[in-house]
Short mmCIF file of C-alpha atoms in Angstrom, two decimals:
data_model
loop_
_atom_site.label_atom_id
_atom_site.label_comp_id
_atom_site.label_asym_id
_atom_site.label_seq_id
_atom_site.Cartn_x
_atom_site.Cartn_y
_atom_site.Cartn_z
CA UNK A 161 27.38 -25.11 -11.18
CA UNK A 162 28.04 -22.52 -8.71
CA UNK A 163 25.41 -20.07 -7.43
CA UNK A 164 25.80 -16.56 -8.72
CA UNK A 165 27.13 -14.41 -5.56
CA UNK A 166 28.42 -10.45 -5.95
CA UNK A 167 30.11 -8.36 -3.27
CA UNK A 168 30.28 -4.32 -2.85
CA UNK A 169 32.62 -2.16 -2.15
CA UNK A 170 34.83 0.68 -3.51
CA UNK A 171 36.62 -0.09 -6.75
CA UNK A 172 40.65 -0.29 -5.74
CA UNK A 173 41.56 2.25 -9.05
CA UNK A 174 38.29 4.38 -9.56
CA UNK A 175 37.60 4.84 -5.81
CA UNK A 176 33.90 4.45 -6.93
CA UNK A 177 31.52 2.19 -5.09
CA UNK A 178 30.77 -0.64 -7.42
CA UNK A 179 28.66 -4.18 -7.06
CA UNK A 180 31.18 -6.98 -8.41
CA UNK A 181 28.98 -9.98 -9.74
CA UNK A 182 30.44 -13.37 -10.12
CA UNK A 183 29.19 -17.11 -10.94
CA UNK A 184 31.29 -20.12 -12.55
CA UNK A 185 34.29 -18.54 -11.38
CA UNK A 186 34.20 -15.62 -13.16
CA UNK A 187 33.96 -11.93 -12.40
CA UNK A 188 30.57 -11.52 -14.60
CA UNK A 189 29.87 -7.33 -14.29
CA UNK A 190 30.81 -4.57 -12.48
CA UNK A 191 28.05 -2.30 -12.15
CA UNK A 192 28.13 1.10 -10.39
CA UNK A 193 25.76 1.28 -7.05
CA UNK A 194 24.44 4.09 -4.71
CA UNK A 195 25.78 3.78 -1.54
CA UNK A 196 23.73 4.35 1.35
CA UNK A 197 26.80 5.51 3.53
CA UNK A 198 29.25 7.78 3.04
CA UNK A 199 31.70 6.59 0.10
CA UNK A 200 34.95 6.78 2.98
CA UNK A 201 33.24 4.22 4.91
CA UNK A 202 32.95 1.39 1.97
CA UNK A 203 36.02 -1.10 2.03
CA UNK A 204 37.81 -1.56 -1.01
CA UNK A 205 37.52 -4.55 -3.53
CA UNK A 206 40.16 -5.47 -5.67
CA UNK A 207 42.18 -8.53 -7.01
CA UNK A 208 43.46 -10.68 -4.71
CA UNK A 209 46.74 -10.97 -3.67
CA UNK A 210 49.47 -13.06 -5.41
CA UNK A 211 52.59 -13.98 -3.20
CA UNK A 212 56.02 -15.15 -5.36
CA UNK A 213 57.94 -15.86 -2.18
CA UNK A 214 56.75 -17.62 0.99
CA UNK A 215 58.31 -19.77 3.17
CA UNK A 216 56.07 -20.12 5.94
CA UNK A 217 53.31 -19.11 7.77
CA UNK A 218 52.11 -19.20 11.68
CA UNK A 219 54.38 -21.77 12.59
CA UNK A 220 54.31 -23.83 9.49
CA UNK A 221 57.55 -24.31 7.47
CA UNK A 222 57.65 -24.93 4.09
CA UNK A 223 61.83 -25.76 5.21
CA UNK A 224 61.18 -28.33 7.80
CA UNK A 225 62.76 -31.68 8.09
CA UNK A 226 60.32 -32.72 7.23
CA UNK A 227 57.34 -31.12 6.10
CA UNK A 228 54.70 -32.15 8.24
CA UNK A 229 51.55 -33.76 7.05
CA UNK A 230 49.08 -31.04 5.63
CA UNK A 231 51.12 -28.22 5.70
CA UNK A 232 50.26 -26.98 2.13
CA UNK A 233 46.66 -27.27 2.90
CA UNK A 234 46.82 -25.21 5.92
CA UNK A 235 49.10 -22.49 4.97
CA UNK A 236 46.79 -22.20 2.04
CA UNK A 237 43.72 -21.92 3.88
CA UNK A 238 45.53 -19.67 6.60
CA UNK A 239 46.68 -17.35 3.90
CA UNK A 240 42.64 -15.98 2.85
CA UNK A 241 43.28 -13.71 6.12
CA UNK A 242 45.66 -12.22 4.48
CA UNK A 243 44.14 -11.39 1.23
CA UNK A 244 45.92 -13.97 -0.57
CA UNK A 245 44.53 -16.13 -3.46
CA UNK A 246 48.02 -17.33 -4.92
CA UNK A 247 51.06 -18.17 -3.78
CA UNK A 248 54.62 -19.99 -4.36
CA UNK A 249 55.71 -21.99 -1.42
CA UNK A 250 59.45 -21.12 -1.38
CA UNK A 251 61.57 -23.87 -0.48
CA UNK A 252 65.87 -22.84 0.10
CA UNK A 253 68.87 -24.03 -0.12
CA UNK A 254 69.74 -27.49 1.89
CA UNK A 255 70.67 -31.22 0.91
CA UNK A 256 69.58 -32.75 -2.58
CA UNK A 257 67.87 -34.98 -0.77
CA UNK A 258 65.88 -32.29 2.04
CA UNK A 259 65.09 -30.28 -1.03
CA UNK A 260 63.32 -33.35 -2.64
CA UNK A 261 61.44 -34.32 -0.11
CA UNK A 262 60.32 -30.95 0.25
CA UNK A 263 59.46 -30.09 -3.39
CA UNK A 264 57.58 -33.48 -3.38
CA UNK A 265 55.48 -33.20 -0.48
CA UNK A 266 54.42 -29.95 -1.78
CA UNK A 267 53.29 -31.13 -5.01
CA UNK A 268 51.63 -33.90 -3.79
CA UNK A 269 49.48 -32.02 -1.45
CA UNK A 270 48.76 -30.00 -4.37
CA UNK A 271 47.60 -32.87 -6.52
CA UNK A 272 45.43 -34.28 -3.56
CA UNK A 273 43.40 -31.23 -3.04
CA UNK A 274 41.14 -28.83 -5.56
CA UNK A 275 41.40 -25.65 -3.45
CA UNK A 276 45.17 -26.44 -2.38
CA UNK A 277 45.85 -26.73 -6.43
CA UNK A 278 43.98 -23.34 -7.55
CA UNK A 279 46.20 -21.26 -4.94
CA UNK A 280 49.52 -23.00 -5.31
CA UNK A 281 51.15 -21.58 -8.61
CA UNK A 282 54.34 -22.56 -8.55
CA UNK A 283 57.32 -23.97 -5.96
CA UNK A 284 59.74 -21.06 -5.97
CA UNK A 285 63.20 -22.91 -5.48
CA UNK A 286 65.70 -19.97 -3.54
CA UNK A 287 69.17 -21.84 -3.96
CA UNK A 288 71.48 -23.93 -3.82
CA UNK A 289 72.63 -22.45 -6.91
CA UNK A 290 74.16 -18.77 -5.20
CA UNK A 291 76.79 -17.04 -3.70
CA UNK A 292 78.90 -18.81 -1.19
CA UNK A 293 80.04 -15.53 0.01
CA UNK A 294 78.93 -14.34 3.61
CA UNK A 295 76.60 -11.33 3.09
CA UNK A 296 75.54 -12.58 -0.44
CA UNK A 297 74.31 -15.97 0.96
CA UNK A 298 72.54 -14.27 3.79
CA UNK A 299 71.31 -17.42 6.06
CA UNK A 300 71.34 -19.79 3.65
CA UNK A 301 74.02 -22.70 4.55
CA UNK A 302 77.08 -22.78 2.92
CA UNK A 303 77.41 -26.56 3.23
CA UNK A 304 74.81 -26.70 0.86
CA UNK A 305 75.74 -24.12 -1.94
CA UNK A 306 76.44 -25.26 -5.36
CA UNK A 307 76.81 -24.29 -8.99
CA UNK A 308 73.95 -24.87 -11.13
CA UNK A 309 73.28 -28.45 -12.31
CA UNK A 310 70.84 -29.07 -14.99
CA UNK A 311 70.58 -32.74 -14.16
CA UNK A 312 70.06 -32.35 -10.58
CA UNK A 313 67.28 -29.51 -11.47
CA UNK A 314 65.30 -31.95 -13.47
CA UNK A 315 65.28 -34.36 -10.58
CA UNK A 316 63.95 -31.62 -8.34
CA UNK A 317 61.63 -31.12 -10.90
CA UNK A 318 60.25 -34.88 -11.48
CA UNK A 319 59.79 -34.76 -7.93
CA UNK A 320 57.56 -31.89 -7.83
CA UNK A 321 55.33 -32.88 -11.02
CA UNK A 322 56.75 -30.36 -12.89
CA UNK A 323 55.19 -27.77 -10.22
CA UNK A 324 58.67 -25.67 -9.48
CA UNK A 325 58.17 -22.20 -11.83
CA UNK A 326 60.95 -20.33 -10.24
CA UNK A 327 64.75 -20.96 -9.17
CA UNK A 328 66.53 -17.97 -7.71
CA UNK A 329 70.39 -18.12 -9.10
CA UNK A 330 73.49 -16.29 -8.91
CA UNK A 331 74.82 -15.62 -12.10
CA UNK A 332 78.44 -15.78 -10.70
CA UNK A 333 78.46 -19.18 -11.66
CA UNK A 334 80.18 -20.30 -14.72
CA UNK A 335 77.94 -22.71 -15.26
CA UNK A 336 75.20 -19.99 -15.01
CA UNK A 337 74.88 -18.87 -18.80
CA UNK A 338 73.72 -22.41 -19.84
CA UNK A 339 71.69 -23.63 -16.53
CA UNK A 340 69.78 -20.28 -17.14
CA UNK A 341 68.89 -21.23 -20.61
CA UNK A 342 67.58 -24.27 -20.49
CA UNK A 343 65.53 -23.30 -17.02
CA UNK A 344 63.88 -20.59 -19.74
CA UNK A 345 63.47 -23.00 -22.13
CA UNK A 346 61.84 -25.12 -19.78
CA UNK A 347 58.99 -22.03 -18.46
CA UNK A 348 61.31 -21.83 -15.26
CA UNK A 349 61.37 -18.01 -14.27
CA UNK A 350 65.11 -17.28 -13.19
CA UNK A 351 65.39 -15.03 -11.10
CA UNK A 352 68.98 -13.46 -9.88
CA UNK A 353 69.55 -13.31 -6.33
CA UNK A 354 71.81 -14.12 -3.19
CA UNK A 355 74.49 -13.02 -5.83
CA UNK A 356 78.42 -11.60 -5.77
CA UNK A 357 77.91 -11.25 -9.05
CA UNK A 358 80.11 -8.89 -11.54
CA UNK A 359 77.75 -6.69 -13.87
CA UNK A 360 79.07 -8.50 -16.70
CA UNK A 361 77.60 -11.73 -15.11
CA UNK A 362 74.59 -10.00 -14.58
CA UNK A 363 74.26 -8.48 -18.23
CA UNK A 364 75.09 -12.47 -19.21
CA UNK A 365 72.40 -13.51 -17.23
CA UNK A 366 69.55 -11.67 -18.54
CA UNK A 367 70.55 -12.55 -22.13
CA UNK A 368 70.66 -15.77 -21.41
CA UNK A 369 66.91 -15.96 -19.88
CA UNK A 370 67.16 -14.08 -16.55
CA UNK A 371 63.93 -12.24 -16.34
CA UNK A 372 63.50 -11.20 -12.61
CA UNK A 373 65.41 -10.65 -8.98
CA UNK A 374 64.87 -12.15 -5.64
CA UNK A 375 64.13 -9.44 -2.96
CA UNK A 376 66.21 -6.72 -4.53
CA UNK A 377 68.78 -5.36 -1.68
CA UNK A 378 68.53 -7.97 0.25
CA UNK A 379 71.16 -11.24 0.48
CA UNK A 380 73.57 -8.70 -0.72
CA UNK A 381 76.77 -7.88 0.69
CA UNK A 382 76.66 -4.59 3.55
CA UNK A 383 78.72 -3.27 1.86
CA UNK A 384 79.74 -2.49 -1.75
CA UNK A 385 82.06 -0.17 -4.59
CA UNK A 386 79.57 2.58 -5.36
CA UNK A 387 79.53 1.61 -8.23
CA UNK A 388 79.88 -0.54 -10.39
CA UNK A 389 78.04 -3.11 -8.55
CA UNK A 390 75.33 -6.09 -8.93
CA UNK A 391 72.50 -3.33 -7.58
CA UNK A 392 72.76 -0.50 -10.24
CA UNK A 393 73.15 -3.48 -13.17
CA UNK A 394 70.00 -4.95 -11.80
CA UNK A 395 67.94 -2.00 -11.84
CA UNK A 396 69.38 -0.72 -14.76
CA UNK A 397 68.71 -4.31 -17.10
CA UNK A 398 65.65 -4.05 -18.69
CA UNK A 399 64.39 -7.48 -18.59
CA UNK A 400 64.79 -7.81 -14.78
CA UNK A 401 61.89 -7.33 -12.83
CA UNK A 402 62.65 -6.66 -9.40
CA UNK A 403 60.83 -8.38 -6.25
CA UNK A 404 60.93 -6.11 -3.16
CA UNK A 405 60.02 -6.64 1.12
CA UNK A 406 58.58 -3.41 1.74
CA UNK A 407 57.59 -4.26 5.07
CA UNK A 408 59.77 -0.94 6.40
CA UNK A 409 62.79 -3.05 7.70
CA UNK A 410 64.80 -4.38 5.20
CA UNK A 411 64.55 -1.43 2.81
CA UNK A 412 64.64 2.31 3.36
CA UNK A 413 61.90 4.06 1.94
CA UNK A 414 64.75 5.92 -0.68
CA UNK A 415 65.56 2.51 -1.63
CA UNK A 416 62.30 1.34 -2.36
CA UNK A 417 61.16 4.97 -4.21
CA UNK A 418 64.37 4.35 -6.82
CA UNK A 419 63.52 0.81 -7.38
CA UNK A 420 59.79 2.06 -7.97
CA UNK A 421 60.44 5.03 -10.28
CA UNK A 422 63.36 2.56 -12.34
CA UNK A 423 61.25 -0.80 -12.88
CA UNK A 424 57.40 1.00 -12.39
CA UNK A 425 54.96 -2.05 -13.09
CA UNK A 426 58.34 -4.52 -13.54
CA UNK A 427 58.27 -3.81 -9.62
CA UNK A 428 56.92 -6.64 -7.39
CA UNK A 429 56.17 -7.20 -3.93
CA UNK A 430 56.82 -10.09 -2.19
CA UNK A 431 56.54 -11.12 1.44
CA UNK A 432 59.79 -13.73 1.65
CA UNK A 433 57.15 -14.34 4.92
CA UNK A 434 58.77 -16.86 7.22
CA UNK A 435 57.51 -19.34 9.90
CA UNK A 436 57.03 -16.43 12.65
CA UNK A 437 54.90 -14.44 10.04
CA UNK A 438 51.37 -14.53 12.03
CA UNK A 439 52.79 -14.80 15.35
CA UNK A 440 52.66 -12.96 18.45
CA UNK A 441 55.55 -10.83 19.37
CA UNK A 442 58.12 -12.72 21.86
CA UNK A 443 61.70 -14.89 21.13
CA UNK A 444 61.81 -17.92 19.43
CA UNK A 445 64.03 -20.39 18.54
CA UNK A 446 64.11 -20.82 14.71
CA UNK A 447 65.98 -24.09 12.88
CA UNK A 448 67.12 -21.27 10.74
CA UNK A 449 68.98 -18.63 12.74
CA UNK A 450 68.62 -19.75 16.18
CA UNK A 451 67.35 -17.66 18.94
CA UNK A 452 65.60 -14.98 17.45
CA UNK A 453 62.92 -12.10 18.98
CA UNK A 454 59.81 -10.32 16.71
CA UNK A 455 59.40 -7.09 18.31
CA UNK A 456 55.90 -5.34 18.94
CA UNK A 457 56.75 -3.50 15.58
CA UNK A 458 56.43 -6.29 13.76
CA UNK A 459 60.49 -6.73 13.13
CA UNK A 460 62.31 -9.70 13.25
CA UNK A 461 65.94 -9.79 14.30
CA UNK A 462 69.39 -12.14 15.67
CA UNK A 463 68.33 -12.25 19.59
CA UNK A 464 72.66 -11.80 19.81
CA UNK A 465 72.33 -8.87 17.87
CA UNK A 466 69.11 -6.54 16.90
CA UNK A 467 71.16 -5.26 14.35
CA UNK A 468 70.36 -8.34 12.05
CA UNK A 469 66.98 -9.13 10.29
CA UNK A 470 66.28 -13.04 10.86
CA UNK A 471 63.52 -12.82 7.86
CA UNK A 472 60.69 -11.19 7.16
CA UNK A 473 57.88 -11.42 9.26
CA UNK A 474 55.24 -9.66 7.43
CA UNK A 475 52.51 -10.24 4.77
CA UNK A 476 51.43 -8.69 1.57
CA UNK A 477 49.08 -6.03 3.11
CA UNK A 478 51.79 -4.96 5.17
CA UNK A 479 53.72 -4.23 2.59
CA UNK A 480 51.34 -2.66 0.26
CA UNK A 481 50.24 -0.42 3.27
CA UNK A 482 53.95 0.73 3.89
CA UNK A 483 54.00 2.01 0.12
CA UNK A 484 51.57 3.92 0.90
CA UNK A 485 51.48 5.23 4.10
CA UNK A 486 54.80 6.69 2.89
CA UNK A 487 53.54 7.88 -0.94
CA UNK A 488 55.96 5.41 -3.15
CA UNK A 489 52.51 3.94 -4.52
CA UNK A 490 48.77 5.34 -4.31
CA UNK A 491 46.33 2.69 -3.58
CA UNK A 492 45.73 1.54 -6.78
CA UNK A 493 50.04 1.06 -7.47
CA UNK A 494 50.71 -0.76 -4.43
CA UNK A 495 47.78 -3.32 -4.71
CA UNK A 496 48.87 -4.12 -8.78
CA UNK A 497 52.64 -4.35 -7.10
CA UNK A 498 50.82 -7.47 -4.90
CA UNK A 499 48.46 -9.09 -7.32
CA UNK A 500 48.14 -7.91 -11.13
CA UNK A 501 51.83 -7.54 -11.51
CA UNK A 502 53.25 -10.74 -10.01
CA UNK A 503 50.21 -12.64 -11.54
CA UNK A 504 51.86 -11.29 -14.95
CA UNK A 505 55.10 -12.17 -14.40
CA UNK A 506 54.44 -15.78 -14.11
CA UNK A 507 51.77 -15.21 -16.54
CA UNK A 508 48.81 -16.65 -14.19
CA UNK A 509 45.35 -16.05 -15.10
CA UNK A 510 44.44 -13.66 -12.62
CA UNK A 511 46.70 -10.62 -14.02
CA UNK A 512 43.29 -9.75 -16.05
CA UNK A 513 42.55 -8.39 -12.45
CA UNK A 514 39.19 -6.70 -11.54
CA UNK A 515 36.94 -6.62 -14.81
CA UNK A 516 34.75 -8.66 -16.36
CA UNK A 517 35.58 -12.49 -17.64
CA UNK A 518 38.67 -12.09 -14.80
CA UNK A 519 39.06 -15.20 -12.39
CA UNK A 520 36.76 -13.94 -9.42
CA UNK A 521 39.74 -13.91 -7.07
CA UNK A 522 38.83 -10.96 -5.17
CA UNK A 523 40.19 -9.64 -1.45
CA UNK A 524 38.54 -6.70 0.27
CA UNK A 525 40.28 -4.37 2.30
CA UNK A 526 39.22 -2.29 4.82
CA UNK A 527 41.63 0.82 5.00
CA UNK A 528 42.49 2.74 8.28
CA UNK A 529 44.58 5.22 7.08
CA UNK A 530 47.91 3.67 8.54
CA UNK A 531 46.88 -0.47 7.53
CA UNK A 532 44.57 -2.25 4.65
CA UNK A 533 43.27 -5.13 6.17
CA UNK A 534 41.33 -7.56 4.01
CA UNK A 535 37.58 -8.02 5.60
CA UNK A 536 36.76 -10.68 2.93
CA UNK A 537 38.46 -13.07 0.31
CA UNK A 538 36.96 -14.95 -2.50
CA UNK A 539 38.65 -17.73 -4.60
CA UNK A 540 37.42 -18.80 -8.02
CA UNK A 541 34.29 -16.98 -6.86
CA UNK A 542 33.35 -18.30 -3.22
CA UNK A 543 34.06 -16.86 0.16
CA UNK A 544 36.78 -18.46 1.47
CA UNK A 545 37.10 -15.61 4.33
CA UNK A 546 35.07 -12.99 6.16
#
């Protein structure tokens, strides 16, 4: 039986200062309180923050050969900094065999530990099955690159105990139609990405079971016909919500306004976070695109050539504090975009968000004016951070 706790702060939609009261797990009331400070000095409470794409996290690699020991837990525990209460460890495209090992050593971390199990909510698999075009593919390796195989998915999936609830795909494929359906059958979100797909294949795609895309913009050719091409059919299908990095490098702000105003809620914000994500500025030398520097401003580019993003490097408040810092989301948007919408998509239990009977998976936020940065995370109803 866990003791009843509450936390106060401002409420992340009503902007009112609120007690949040929680025991067993559960959010139990929200009750207005009177504030004995000014209301612009009370953080803000809201849910916390659900992450569909990570692939690493201060150092740790979720795409190592292999995986070390305790990796899952870590990253896990790490992530409570960041606001985060759920996450899919994303592991890409490399041998059958790397991506095995990998799926299973996630899931079995998963199994061994309660707290590792209630914030991992899926394995999000990004490839093989995409483009082999350059561009497309983006730093995925081409050695490894395939067409979808049903057979070889449901060894990926006996190795992870059923855990993988995302592939990423390229509908370019003409195997793509049927791998897609039976993934949907299965309660696999597909998700179209790293494609050179036509718009035909795309329109194919979502009526076969398609339902989302991986980092919209990005692992996409540089450039395109102005149309038609994959990017318009993608925002333009109805049943294909659209992740996003909105960390201010690898989409323009015009970008990121279209794809808000087109998909509204069906827009989601990811991190695609890699190793270097929680690291001090400097070069590194990554097993995935080689010598690589993360500047001051928190960008992460090709040491060769600056020109060329090496991954994302940011988290989730990042990105929700880029949305708003340059008006494509109030407050209110941007945090849903990281938490209640996501949580939806893969139909988790925390997309009742902040009322009562709701998981108590709360983060709060202290807001600057330029950066929200979470002050205090609690998971299933205990302080985890802060």
């Amino acid at each position: 039986m866990g003791q009843p706790i509450s936390v106060k702060g401002r409420h992340y939609k009503t902007g009112q200062p609120v007690e949040v009261t929680m025991e067993e797990g559960r959010i139990t009331g929200i009750l207005p309180w009177a504030a004995d400070e000014p209301v612009s000095g009370i953080a803000w409470v809201g849910p916390g923050l659900v992450d569909l794409q990570l692939n690493g996290y201060r150092s740790m690699d979720f795409n190592a050969q292999p995986i070390p020991s305790g990796t899952t837990h870590k990253v896990t525990r790490a992530l409570w900094k960041e606001g985060v209460t759920a996450y899919f460890p994303t592991v890409i495209t490399g041998s059958d065999e790397r991506i095995e090992s990998a799926v299973a050593a996630i899931a079995a971390e998963t199994e061994e530990d309660p707290i590792t199990r209630s914030c991992v909510a899926g394995i999000h698999l990004e490839g093989p099955f995409i483009s082999p075009e350059d561009g497309a593919r983006g730093a995925h390796n081409k050695a490894y690159v395939k067409a979808p195989d049903w057979d070889l998915m449901q060894r990926w999936q006996e190795a992870a105990r059923g855990l993988i609830r995302i592939v990423t795909v390229s509908p370019e494929w003409p195997e793509s139609s049927e791998f897609i359906r039976r993934c949907a059958d299965a309660g696999i979100v597909v998700s179209v990405g790293h494609t050179n797909a036509t718009p035909e294949q795309i329109r194919s795609a979502a009526e076969a079971g398609a339902t989302m895309v991986t980092h919209f913009g990005n692992g996409a050719h540089p450039m395109l016909p102005r149309h038609p091409n994959y990017l318009w059919e993608q925002l333009a299908s109805e049943p294909l919500w659209a992740c996003v990095i909105a960390d201010g490098f690898h989409l323009p702000d015009a970008v990121l306004k279209v794809v808000r105003k087109v998909k509204e809620e069906r827009m989601l914000l990811v991190s695609d976070a890699v190793s270097l994500s929680g690291m001090p500025p400097g070069a590194y030398d990554m097993p995935v695109g080689g010598q690589v520097v993360l500047t001051e401003e928190g960008r992460l580019h090709l040491a060769h050539d600056p020109r060329l993003l090496a991954g994302s490097a940011q988290l989730l408040p990042w990105g929700i504090s880029h949305l708003i810092r340059k008006g494509i989301c109030d407050l209110a948007g941007a945090w849903d975009a990281a938490s209640v919408h996501p949580a939806a998509k893969l139909g988790l239990p925390s997309a009742q968000g902040l009322q009562t009977g709701a998981p108590a998976d709360l983060a709060v936020m202290e807001w600057d004016g330029s950066f929200l940065r979470p002050s205090a995370v609690y998971k299933a109803g205990e302080k985890q951070y802060g």
